[in-house]
Short mmCIF file of C-alpha atoms in Angstrom, two decimals:
data_model
loop_
_atom_site.label_atom_id
_atom_site.label_comp_id
_atom_site.label_asym_id
_atom_site.label_seq_id
_atom_site.Cartn_x
_atom_site.Cartn_y
_atom_site.Cartn_z
CA MET A 1 -9.05 -14.60 66.19
CA GLN A 2 -6.04 -12.33 66.43
CA VAL A 3 -5.00 -11.76 62.83
CA ALA A 4 -2.05 -9.56 61.96
CA GLN A 5 -3.41 -8.47 58.65
CA PRO A 6 -6.90 -9.86 58.33
CA VAL A 7 -8.19 -10.87 54.88
CA VAL A 8 -11.43 -8.98 54.39
CA GLY A 9 -13.63 -9.89 51.53
CA VAL A 10 -15.70 -7.38 49.67
CA LEU A 11 -18.84 -8.78 48.13
CA ALA A 12 -18.12 -7.87 44.49
CA LEU A 13 -21.32 -9.01 42.69
CA GLN A 14 -22.35 -5.40 41.93
CA GLY A 15 -21.90 -1.98 43.42
CA ALA A 16 -19.34 0.17 45.12
CA PHE A 17 -16.92 -2.62 45.99
CA ALA A 18 -13.82 -0.96 44.61
CA ALA A 19 -14.17 2.01 46.95
CA HIS A 20 -14.51 -0.27 49.92
CA GLU A 21 -11.29 -2.02 48.97
CA LEU A 22 -9.40 1.21 49.07
CA ALA A 23 -10.81 2.16 52.43
CA LEU A 24 -10.06 -1.33 53.91
CA ALA A 25 -6.45 -1.16 52.64
CA GLU A 26 -6.10 2.24 54.28
CA ALA A 27 -7.54 0.80 57.53
CA GLY A 28 -4.80 -1.96 57.51
CA ALA A 29 -6.65 -4.94 56.07
CA ARG A 30 -5.92 -7.04 52.99
CA PRO A 31 -9.10 -6.66 50.86
CA THR A 32 -10.11 -9.24 48.29
CA GLN A 33 -13.13 -9.49 46.04
CA VAL A 34 -15.71 -12.18 46.70
CA ARG A 35 -17.85 -13.45 43.77
CA THR A 36 -17.95 -17.18 44.44
CA PRO A 37 -18.10 -19.62 47.44
CA ALA A 38 -14.36 -20.37 46.83
CA ASP A 39 -13.57 -16.64 47.28
CA LEU A 40 -15.59 -16.51 50.48
CA ALA A 41 -13.74 -19.47 51.97
CA ARG A 42 -10.52 -17.41 51.99
CA VAL A 43 -11.79 -14.46 54.04
CA ASP A 44 -11.96 -13.70 57.76
CA ALA A 45 -14.62 -11.04 57.40
CA LEU A 46 -16.91 -9.59 54.73
CA VAL A 47 -18.02 -6.15 53.60
CA MET A 48 -21.32 -5.85 51.73
CA PRO A 49 -21.21 -2.63 49.68
CA GLY A 50 -23.80 -0.29 48.39
CA GLY A 51 -25.39 -0.94 44.99
CA GLU A 52 -28.75 -2.37 44.03
CA SER A 53 -29.95 -4.78 46.65
CA THR A 54 -32.35 -6.51 44.15
CA THR A 55 -29.47 -7.15 41.77
CA MET A 56 -27.22 -8.44 44.45
CA SER A 57 -29.91 -10.59 45.88
CA LYS A 58 -30.27 -12.37 42.57
CA LEU A 59 -26.56 -12.75 42.09
CA LEU A 60 -26.22 -14.14 45.63
CA GLU A 61 -28.57 -16.96 44.51
CA THR A 62 -27.06 -17.71 41.09
CA SER A 63 -23.51 -17.64 42.42
CA GLY A 64 -24.31 -20.05 45.24
CA LEU A 65 -23.12 -17.49 47.78
CA PHE A 66 -26.38 -16.94 49.72
CA ASP A 67 -26.32 -20.17 51.73
CA GLU A 68 -22.56 -20.09 52.25
CA ILE A 69 -22.73 -16.52 53.61
CA LYS A 70 -25.70 -17.42 55.80
CA ALA A 71 -23.68 -20.28 57.30
CA ARG A 72 -20.62 -18.12 57.91
CA LEU A 73 -22.78 -15.45 59.60
CA SER A 74 -24.27 -18.02 61.96
CA GLU A 75 -20.64 -18.96 62.87
CA GLY A 76 -20.05 -15.29 63.76
CA MET A 77 -18.21 -14.02 60.74
CA PRO A 78 -17.86 -10.23 61.17
CA VAL A 79 -19.72 -8.30 58.48
CA PHE A 80 -20.08 -4.58 57.61
CA GLY A 81 -22.98 -3.73 55.38
CA THR A 82 -23.46 -0.25 53.83
CA CYS A 83 -26.65 0.90 52.12
CA ALA A 84 -27.70 -2.05 50.01
CA GLY A 85 -25.43 -4.12 52.31
CA MET A 86 -27.51 -2.96 55.26
CA ILE A 87 -30.69 -4.08 53.45
CA LEU A 88 -29.23 -7.55 52.84
CA LEU A 89 -28.33 -7.94 56.55
CA ALA A 90 -31.67 -6.61 58.07
CA THR A 91 -34.32 -8.85 59.61
CA ASP A 92 -37.14 -6.84 58.07
CA VAL A 93 -37.08 -5.20 54.62
CA ARG A 94 -39.99 -2.86 53.61
CA ASP A 95 -40.70 -1.91 50.04
CA GLY A 96 -38.47 -4.58 48.73
CA ARG A 97 -39.39 -7.02 45.99
CA PRO A 98 -41.33 -10.10 47.16
CA ASP A 99 -38.51 -12.40 45.97
CA GLN A 100 -35.76 -10.40 47.69
CA ARG A 101 -34.04 -12.41 50.45
CA SER A 102 -32.05 -10.96 53.30
CA PHE A 103 -29.78 -12.60 55.86
CA GLY A 104 -31.58 -11.36 58.97
CA ALA A 105 -28.28 -10.92 60.77
CA ILE A 106 -29.20 -7.62 62.61
CA ASP A 107 -32.56 -6.93 64.28
CA ILE A 108 -33.56 -3.85 62.35
CA ALA A 109 -36.35 -2.97 59.99
CA VAL A 110 -35.36 -0.91 56.97
CA GLN A 111 -37.37 0.81 54.26
CA ARG A 112 -35.74 0.62 50.82
CA ASN A 113 -35.09 4.04 49.25
CA GLY A 114 -36.63 5.42 52.48
CA TYR A 115 -34.91 8.78 51.95
CA GLY A 116 -36.35 9.16 48.41
CA ARG A 117 -34.89 9.07 44.88
CA GLN A 118 -31.62 10.36 43.62
CA VAL A 119 -32.69 14.07 43.58
CA ASP A 120 -33.17 13.67 47.36
CA SER A 121 -29.77 12.05 47.94
CA PHE A 122 -27.62 14.15 50.21
CA GLU A 123 -24.39 14.56 52.19
CA THR A 124 -24.11 15.78 55.78
CA ASP A 125 -21.99 15.44 58.93
CA ILE A 126 -22.93 12.96 61.62
CA HIS A 127 -21.65 12.39 65.14
CA VAL A 128 -20.47 8.86 65.73
CA GLU A 129 -20.45 7.45 69.25
CA GLY A 130 -16.87 7.48 70.57
CA GLU A 131 -15.54 9.77 67.82
CA ASP A 132 -14.72 13.46 68.57
CA VAL A 133 -14.52 14.63 65.00
CA PRO A 134 -17.79 14.41 62.91
CA PHE A 135 -17.95 11.89 60.12
CA HIS A 136 -18.94 13.00 56.61
CA ALA A 137 -21.81 10.86 55.46
CA VAL A 138 -23.04 10.44 51.92
CA PHE A 139 -26.59 9.09 51.50
CA ILE A 140 -27.47 7.80 47.99
CA ARG A 141 -31.11 6.64 47.47
CA ALA A 142 -30.50 5.43 51.05
CA PRO A 143 -32.50 2.87 53.00
CA LYS A 144 -34.12 4.27 56.18
CA VAL A 145 -34.03 2.41 59.53
CA VAL A 146 -37.58 2.36 60.77
CA SER A 147 -37.05 0.32 63.97
CA VAL A 148 -34.27 -1.33 65.92
CA GLY A 149 -34.47 -4.34 68.27
CA PRO A 150 -33.22 -4.27 71.91
CA ALA A 151 -29.95 -6.07 71.13
CA VAL A 152 -28.93 -3.46 68.60
CA GLU A 153 -26.48 -0.71 69.60
CA VAL A 154 -27.04 2.53 67.71
CA LEU A 155 -23.71 4.33 66.98
CA ALA A 156 -25.06 7.39 65.11
CA VAL A 157 -28.33 9.08 64.38
CA HIS A 158 -29.29 11.78 61.86
CA GLU A 159 -32.61 13.61 62.19
CA ASP A 160 -33.60 11.21 64.97
CA VAL A 161 -33.14 8.17 62.72
CA PRO A 162 -30.35 5.58 63.35
CA VAL A 163 -27.85 5.65 60.53
CA LEU A 164 -25.05 3.50 62.00
CA ALA A 165 -25.63 0.43 64.22
CA CYS A 166 -24.16 -2.86 65.35
CA GLN A 167 -25.20 -6.07 66.93
CA GLY A 168 -22.45 -8.56 67.82
CA ALA A 169 -20.14 -8.88 64.87
CA VAL A 170 -22.56 -7.17 62.48
CA MET A 171 -22.22 -3.49 61.72
CA VAL A 172 -24.46 -1.52 59.30
CA ALA A 173 -24.63 1.96 57.86
CA SER A 174 -27.36 3.52 55.77
CA PHE A 175 -24.79 5.87 54.26
CA HIS A 176 -21.52 5.31 52.35
CA PRO A 177 -18.38 5.54 54.50
CA GLU A 178 -16.41 4.21 51.52
CA LEU A 179 -17.09 7.46 49.59
CA ALA A 180 -15.87 9.82 52.38
CA GLY A 181 -12.15 9.39 51.97
CA ASP A 182 -12.17 8.65 55.72
CA ALA A 183 -11.38 5.12 56.79
CA ARG A 184 -12.31 5.52 60.50
CA LEU A 185 -15.40 3.30 60.29
CA HIS A 186 -13.54 0.62 58.40
CA HIS A 187 -10.87 0.84 61.07
CA ARG A 188 -13.50 0.55 63.71
CA PHE A 189 -15.05 -2.49 61.99
CA LEU A 190 -11.66 -4.22 61.82
CA HIS A 191 -10.65 -3.49 65.43
CA HIS A 192 -13.91 -3.76 67.32
CA HIS A 193 -15.53 -6.56 65.44
CA LEU A 194 -12.87 -8.70 63.79
CA ARG A 195 -10.91 -9.27 67.03
CA ARG A 196 -14.00 -9.91 68.96
CA GLY A 197 -15.06 -12.63 66.43
CA MET B 1 -26.05 9.07 72.44
CA SER B 2 -25.33 12.70 73.02
CA GLU B 3 -28.14 14.90 71.94
CA GLN B 4 -26.85 17.21 69.24
CA PRO B 5 -28.81 18.87 66.43
CA SER B 6 -28.38 17.14 63.05
CA ALA B 7 -26.32 18.90 60.43
CA PRO B 8 -28.23 20.09 57.39
CA ARG B 9 -28.53 18.03 54.22
CA ALA B 10 -26.71 19.13 51.09
CA THR B 11 -28.34 17.77 47.91
CA GLY B 12 -27.18 17.78 44.28
CA THR B 13 -23.48 17.96 45.18
CA VAL B 14 -20.80 16.48 42.89
CA GLN B 15 -20.16 13.73 45.47
CA VAL B 16 -23.81 12.81 45.69
CA LYS B 17 -24.15 12.77 41.94
CA ARG B 18 -20.98 10.75 41.31
CA GLY B 19 -21.99 8.52 44.23
CA LEU B 20 -24.92 6.99 42.38
CA ALA B 21 -22.59 6.12 39.49
CA GLU B 22 -20.39 4.30 42.00
CA MET B 23 -23.39 2.26 43.13
CA LEU B 24 -24.10 1.16 39.61
CA LYS B 25 -20.66 -0.26 38.99
CA GLY B 26 -20.43 -3.90 38.05
CA GLY B 27 -24.05 -3.74 36.86
CA VAL B 28 -26.14 -3.73 33.68
CA ILE B 29 -28.32 -0.77 32.75
CA MET B 30 -31.00 -1.88 30.31
CA ASP B 31 -32.97 0.11 27.73
CA VAL B 32 -36.75 -0.32 28.15
CA VAL B 33 -39.65 1.27 26.28
CA ASN B 34 -42.56 0.34 28.64
CA ALA B 35 -43.37 -0.83 32.23
CA GLU B 36 -43.58 -4.45 31.12
CA GLN B 37 -40.01 -4.44 29.73
CA ALA B 38 -38.82 -2.56 32.81
CA LYS B 39 -40.16 -5.39 35.04
CA ILE B 40 -38.43 -7.95 32.88
CA ALA B 41 -35.20 -6.00 33.26
CA GLU B 42 -35.56 -5.68 37.05
CA ASP B 43 -36.45 -9.39 37.34
CA ALA B 44 -33.31 -10.21 35.34
CA GLY B 45 -31.10 -8.26 37.82
CA ALA B 46 -30.61 -4.90 36.00
CA CYS B 47 -29.07 -2.31 38.36
CA ALA B 48 -31.02 0.43 36.57
CA VAL B 49 -33.23 0.95 33.48
CA MET B 50 -33.06 3.56 30.75
CA ALA B 51 -36.53 4.73 29.74
CA LEU B 52 -36.89 5.65 26.11
CA GLU B 53 -39.55 5.70 23.44
CA ARG B 54 -37.81 3.47 20.89
CA VAL B 55 -34.71 1.36 21.30
CA PRO B 56 -31.79 2.64 19.18
CA ALA B 57 -32.25 -0.12 16.53
CA ASP B 58 -35.78 1.16 15.91
CA ILE B 59 -34.67 4.79 15.87
CA ARG B 60 -32.14 3.77 13.27
CA ARG B 61 -34.72 1.97 11.21
CA ASP B 62 -37.49 4.53 11.47
CA GLY B 63 -35.42 7.68 11.05
CA GLY B 64 -37.01 11.08 11.81
CA VAL B 65 -36.32 13.21 14.86
CA ALA B 66 -35.77 11.24 18.11
CA ARG B 67 -36.72 13.21 21.19
CA MET B 68 -37.17 12.85 24.93
CA SER B 69 -39.83 10.25 25.92
CA ASP B 70 -43.43 11.08 26.94
CA PRO B 71 -43.46 11.88 30.66
CA GLU B 72 -46.41 9.53 31.12
CA MET B 73 -44.27 6.64 29.83
CA ILE B 74 -41.43 7.58 32.15
CA GLU B 75 -43.74 7.79 35.11
CA GLY B 76 -45.23 4.35 34.18
CA ILE B 77 -41.77 2.85 34.28
CA LYS B 78 -40.87 4.64 37.54
CA ALA B 79 -43.98 3.19 39.15
CA ALA B 80 -43.23 -0.31 37.89
CA VAL B 81 -39.68 -0.81 39.32
CA THR B 82 -37.73 -0.01 42.53
CA ILE B 83 -34.29 0.29 40.72
CA PRO B 84 -33.01 3.66 39.48
CA VAL B 85 -34.61 5.01 36.34
CA MET B 86 -32.64 6.98 33.78
CA ALA B 87 -33.97 8.83 30.78
CA LYS B 88 -32.50 10.50 27.69
CA ALA B 89 -32.43 14.20 26.74
CA ARG B 90 -31.18 15.50 23.40
CA ILE B 91 -27.67 16.94 23.30
CA GLY B 92 -27.96 20.60 24.30
CA HIS B 93 -31.69 20.39 25.09
CA PHE B 94 -31.59 21.73 28.66
CA VAL B 95 -35.37 22.06 28.83
CA GLU B 96 -35.88 18.37 28.18
CA ALA B 97 -33.36 17.83 31.08
CA GLN B 98 -35.33 20.30 33.30
CA ILE B 99 -38.47 18.26 32.59
CA LEU B 100 -36.70 14.94 33.36
CA GLN B 101 -35.43 16.39 36.67
CA ALA B 102 -38.94 17.58 37.54
CA LEU B 103 -40.19 14.04 36.85
CA GLY B 104 -37.70 12.76 39.46
CA VAL B 105 -35.63 10.48 37.15
CA ASP B 106 -32.42 9.33 38.79
CA TYR B 107 -30.00 10.00 35.99
CA VAL B 108 -30.21 11.96 32.69
CA ASP B 109 -28.38 10.70 29.65
CA GLU B 110 -27.48 13.57 27.36
CA SER B 111 -27.51 11.20 24.39
CA GLU B 112 -26.26 11.16 20.84
CA VAL B 113 -28.88 8.44 20.14
CA LEU B 114 -31.50 11.23 20.15
CA THR B 115 -31.36 13.96 17.48
CA PRO B 116 -29.12 16.84 18.72
CA ALA B 117 -30.94 20.05 19.64
CA ASP B 118 -27.70 22.11 19.61
CA GLU B 119 -24.68 21.62 17.32
CA THR B 120 -22.25 23.63 19.38
CA HIS B 121 -23.26 23.49 23.06
CA HIS B 122 -23.84 20.68 25.50
CA ILE B 123 -26.08 21.15 28.59
CA ASP B 124 -24.59 23.00 31.53
CA LYS B 125 -24.87 20.02 33.83
CA PHE B 126 -23.71 21.79 36.99
CA ALA B 127 -27.00 23.73 36.88
CA PHE B 128 -28.93 20.55 37.80
CA THR B 129 -29.62 18.49 40.95
CA VAL B 130 -30.07 15.30 38.88
CA PRO B 131 -26.78 13.73 37.72
CA PHE B 132 -25.90 13.35 34.02
CA VAL B 133 -24.19 10.68 31.98
CA CYS B 134 -22.67 11.54 28.61
CA GLY B 135 -21.17 9.52 25.82
CA ALA B 136 -17.55 9.81 24.56
CA THR B 137 -15.49 8.33 21.78
CA ASN B 138 -12.12 9.47 23.14
CA LEU B 139 -10.56 10.94 26.26
CA GLY B 140 -10.83 14.55 25.09
CA GLU B 141 -14.52 14.23 24.63
CA ALA B 142 -14.88 12.55 28.04
CA LEU B 143 -13.00 15.36 29.71
CA ARG B 144 -14.99 18.05 28.01
CA ARG B 145 -18.16 16.39 29.25
CA ILE B 146 -16.72 16.12 32.79
CA SER B 147 -15.79 19.80 32.67
CA GLU B 148 -19.43 20.56 31.87
CA GLY B 149 -20.55 18.54 34.95
CA ALA B 150 -21.07 14.99 33.67
CA CYS B 151 -20.86 12.55 36.61
CA MET B 152 -20.57 9.34 34.52
CA ILE B 153 -19.01 8.75 31.11
CA ARG B 154 -20.06 5.92 28.86
CA SER B 155 -18.04 4.98 25.80
CA LYS B 156 -20.50 5.59 22.92
CA GLY B 157 -20.00 2.60 20.71
CA GLU B 158 -22.54 2.61 17.88
CA ALA B 159 -25.99 2.23 19.32
CA GLY B 160 -28.60 0.03 17.65
CA THR B 161 -26.08 -2.02 15.69
CA GLY B 162 -25.57 -5.06 17.91
CA ASN B 163 -21.91 -4.70 16.87
CA ILE B 164 -19.30 -4.32 19.57
CA VAL B 165 -16.50 -3.01 17.25
CA GLU B 166 -17.10 0.68 17.99
CA ALA B 167 -17.47 0.21 21.72
CA ASP B 168 -14.18 -1.62 21.74
CA ARG B 169 -12.55 1.17 19.73
CA HIS B 170 -13.84 3.92 22.02
CA LEU B 171 -12.90 2.14 25.28
CA ARG B 172 -9.41 1.45 23.89
CA ASN B 173 -9.13 5.17 22.85
CA ILE B 174 -10.16 6.44 26.31
CA ILE B 175 -8.22 3.94 28.50
CA GLY B 176 -5.20 3.79 26.18
CA ASP B 177 -4.71 7.55 26.43
CA ILE B 178 -5.23 7.43 30.24
CA ARG B 179 -2.32 4.92 30.41
CA LYS B 180 -0.14 7.13 28.24
CA ILE B 181 -0.89 10.20 30.34
CA THR B 182 0.22 8.43 33.53
CA GLN B 183 3.68 8.10 31.89
CA ALA B 184 3.88 11.72 30.64
CA ASP B 185 6.08 14.45 32.15
CA GLN B 186 4.75 17.93 32.94
CA ALA B 187 5.74 19.44 29.57
CA GLU B 188 3.96 16.60 27.82
CA LEU B 189 0.82 17.16 29.88
CA PHE B 190 0.49 20.62 28.34
CA GLN B 191 0.67 19.10 24.95
CA TRP B 192 -1.87 16.42 25.97
CA ALA B 193 -4.32 19.04 27.06
CA LYS B 194 -3.96 20.88 23.74
CA GLN B 195 -4.23 17.71 21.72
CA LEU B 196 -7.28 16.42 23.63
CA GLN B 197 -8.87 19.92 23.63
CA ALA B 198 -9.45 19.34 27.34
CA PRO B 199 -8.88 21.45 30.49
CA LEU B 200 -5.28 21.11 31.75
CA PRO B 201 -6.23 20.57 35.40
CA LEU B 202 -8.31 17.51 34.47
CA VAL B 203 -5.43 16.05 32.41
CA GLN B 204 -3.04 16.66 35.33
CA GLU B 205 -5.47 14.93 37.72
CA ILE B 206 -5.51 11.86 35.48
CA ALA B 207 -1.71 11.80 35.48
CA GLU B 208 -1.85 11.67 39.27
CA THR B 209 -4.72 9.25 39.84
CA GLY B 210 -4.35 7.05 36.75
CA TRP B 211 -8.09 7.07 36.17
CA LEU B 212 -11.00 9.26 35.05
CA GLN B 213 -12.61 11.58 37.56
CA VAL B 214 -15.94 9.79 37.25
CA PRO B 215 -16.91 6.17 36.57
CA LEU B 216 -16.46 4.88 32.98
CA PHE B 217 -19.22 2.63 31.64
CA CYS B 218 -19.58 1.03 28.17
CA ALA B 219 -22.57 1.45 25.78
CA GLY B 220 -23.34 0.85 22.15
CA GLY B 221 -23.37 -2.52 20.55
CA ILE B 222 -23.47 -5.08 23.42
CA ALA B 223 -25.59 -8.04 22.27
CA THR B 224 -24.17 -11.09 24.10
CA PRO B 225 -22.80 -12.08 27.54
CA ALA B 226 -19.37 -12.27 25.92
CA ASP B 227 -19.70 -8.69 24.60
CA ALA B 228 -20.44 -7.46 28.16
CA ALA B 229 -17.46 -9.39 29.59
CA LEU B 230 -15.23 -8.02 26.82
CA ALA B 231 -16.23 -4.44 27.74
CA MET B 232 -15.50 -5.20 31.41
CA GLN B 233 -12.13 -6.82 30.75
CA LEU B 234 -11.12 -3.84 28.58
CA GLY B 235 -11.70 -1.69 31.68
CA ALA B 236 -15.37 -0.56 31.65
CA GLU B 237 -16.86 -0.43 35.11
CA ALA B 238 -20.42 -1.32 34.05
CA VAL B 239 -22.41 -1.75 30.88
CA PHE B 240 -25.44 -0.27 29.12
CA VAL B 241 -27.42 -2.67 26.94
CA GLY B 242 -29.78 -1.07 24.52
CA SER B 243 -31.38 -2.94 21.69
CA GLY B 244 -29.34 -6.07 22.49
CA ILE B 245 -31.87 -7.48 24.97
CA PHE B 246 -35.33 -6.60 23.65
CA LYS B 247 -34.36 -7.09 19.96
CA SER B 248 -33.20 -10.63 20.65
CA ASP B 249 -35.34 -13.74 20.36
CA ASP B 250 -35.83 -14.38 24.08
CA PRO B 251 -35.09 -11.24 26.19
CA SER B 252 -35.48 -12.50 29.74
CA PRO B 253 -32.85 -15.29 29.74
CA ARG B 254 -30.46 -13.14 27.69
CA ALA B 255 -30.81 -10.28 30.11
CA LYS B 256 -30.11 -12.62 33.05
CA ALA B 257 -27.07 -14.06 31.26
CA ILE B 258 -25.66 -10.55 30.51
CA VAL B 259 -26.05 -9.65 34.26
CA GLU B 260 -24.12 -12.72 35.36
CA ALA B 261 -21.50 -12.24 32.71
CA THR B 262 -20.90 -8.66 33.86
CA THR B 263 -20.33 -9.79 37.42
CA HIS B 264 -18.21 -12.78 36.57
CA PHE B 265 -16.50 -11.14 33.65
CA ARG B 266 -13.10 -12.82 34.22
CA ASP B 267 -14.44 -16.31 34.85
CA ALA B 268 -14.54 -18.13 31.51
CA ASP B 269 -16.25 -21.22 33.01
CA ILE B 270 -19.19 -19.09 34.25
CA LEU B 271 -19.19 -17.20 30.89
CA ALA B 272 -19.40 -20.48 28.99
CA LYS B 273 -22.24 -21.68 31.23
CA VAL B 274 -24.40 -18.60 30.95
CA SER B 275 -23.81 -18.15 27.16
CA ARG B 276 -25.55 -21.49 26.41
CA GLY B 277 -29.01 -21.81 24.79
CA LEU B 278 -30.03 -18.15 24.70
CA GLY B 279 -31.69 -18.29 21.26
CA ALA B 280 -30.77 -15.86 18.52
CA PRO B 281 -29.16 -12.55 19.49
CA MET B 282 -30.29 -9.36 17.59
CA THR B 283 -29.09 -9.69 14.00
CA GLY B 284 -26.77 -6.70 14.05
CA ILE B 285 -25.30 -4.62 11.30
CA GLY B 286 -21.80 -3.94 9.97
CA MET B 287 -20.35 -0.44 10.19
CA ASP B 288 -20.10 -0.28 6.36
CA GLU B 289 -23.85 -0.84 6.11
CA ILE B 290 -25.01 2.20 8.16
CA ASN B 291 -25.31 5.75 6.81
CA GLN B 292 -25.73 7.61 10.12
CA ARG B 293 -23.14 7.23 12.85
CA TYR B 294 -24.61 8.44 16.13
CA ALA B 295 -21.15 8.47 17.75
CA GLU B 296 -20.19 11.46 15.56
CA ARG B 297 -22.82 13.55 17.38
CA GLY B 298 -21.19 15.50 20.25
CA TRP B 299 -18.64 18.30 20.28
#
């Protein structure tokens, strides 16, 4: 799938979707908001933003998007999930609500709010595999990766915990690259994953 | 992976504080007075809850001094839900805010709905790790709160009335002036800063970016899914619903409908669908029937 200017959807049910749109545009994509199955049908790839995963999980059901996204993921649609988006893509969610569903698209276990409450939220610099300049990472009530499967490639760690990882066309971050004013990870998503898909 | 030591964590920074407000965008923050209501709110899809002792409609009815809630009640709500928990401190009451921070609440609302503790000074919000949201009726008030460290602004509306008219007025005040400032030349920006009684650098920043430095949410008077969508179409980035849910006939379906309406705020077909069969909304009151306007509190 060689697309000159790929159309990248940003799941816009709730959360930091506007900031992702800005970063995607800077990285050379054409971002569009996805709230319905009709919106999803128009996109080549999808970003799942930060926000409240419980809220998004409910709105995925009521909007009819859950099954549609699940089907697109099984066809290999590239997806980049940050924070709550990472929770939605994980195979194993700890401390979630019992009715919370996830797509199980990347073989990781995550603990919701694993880094604590808002007073524990923090920013720091991380080293990303293949990047010479550190990336500034903002963690907001972030989920913590507690284990990764053998097929998962870890791209960055902080305090011995994976914070950026990928498996096939699925990329996840426990922090918020969309808040950093640095589109390198969005660029990486578009170029490594979208073209591979 | 190359083995390098991890860089240290920086907590309580402006970016970290504003970051949580970014995460709440497109969502509904619901007022709750106990753990049971908090669960109903979370089940309905609230992106956060606001813990308080009485909803504004009851504060309005009962009168007296309205204060920060009992820590035990806030802890009960924190234990009941996994979503962020906010709580209110009185305007200028920095000790209530210190207590709320010690309790580990995720956001403090320095709120005009409670009885002000100081009629000149707001809280120095830079002194805290916990982020603050403050109300505003116009752009000058919003920028004064931002200059004191607020990381989210909510238009005040008139809490506890179930009447959207004041929220509409305040959103139009704030966003209308932002639009005008983006058209102003440098000489006019000096005048804008004077007129708004706001710091010039903040006014200049708005002229450049075309938007407020922090997210702008709407509060005060939302009672129906259509009210929430109206606030969003006017330019609010998320909504607070206070009395509108738990003072209605059937809170749970109404809460769910308001969540859906806030997400699909431009889709009239979805709005029509979710607005059906919700039972009676809170009765509401006209502005000429009230003798205390909370929106006038704040300086």
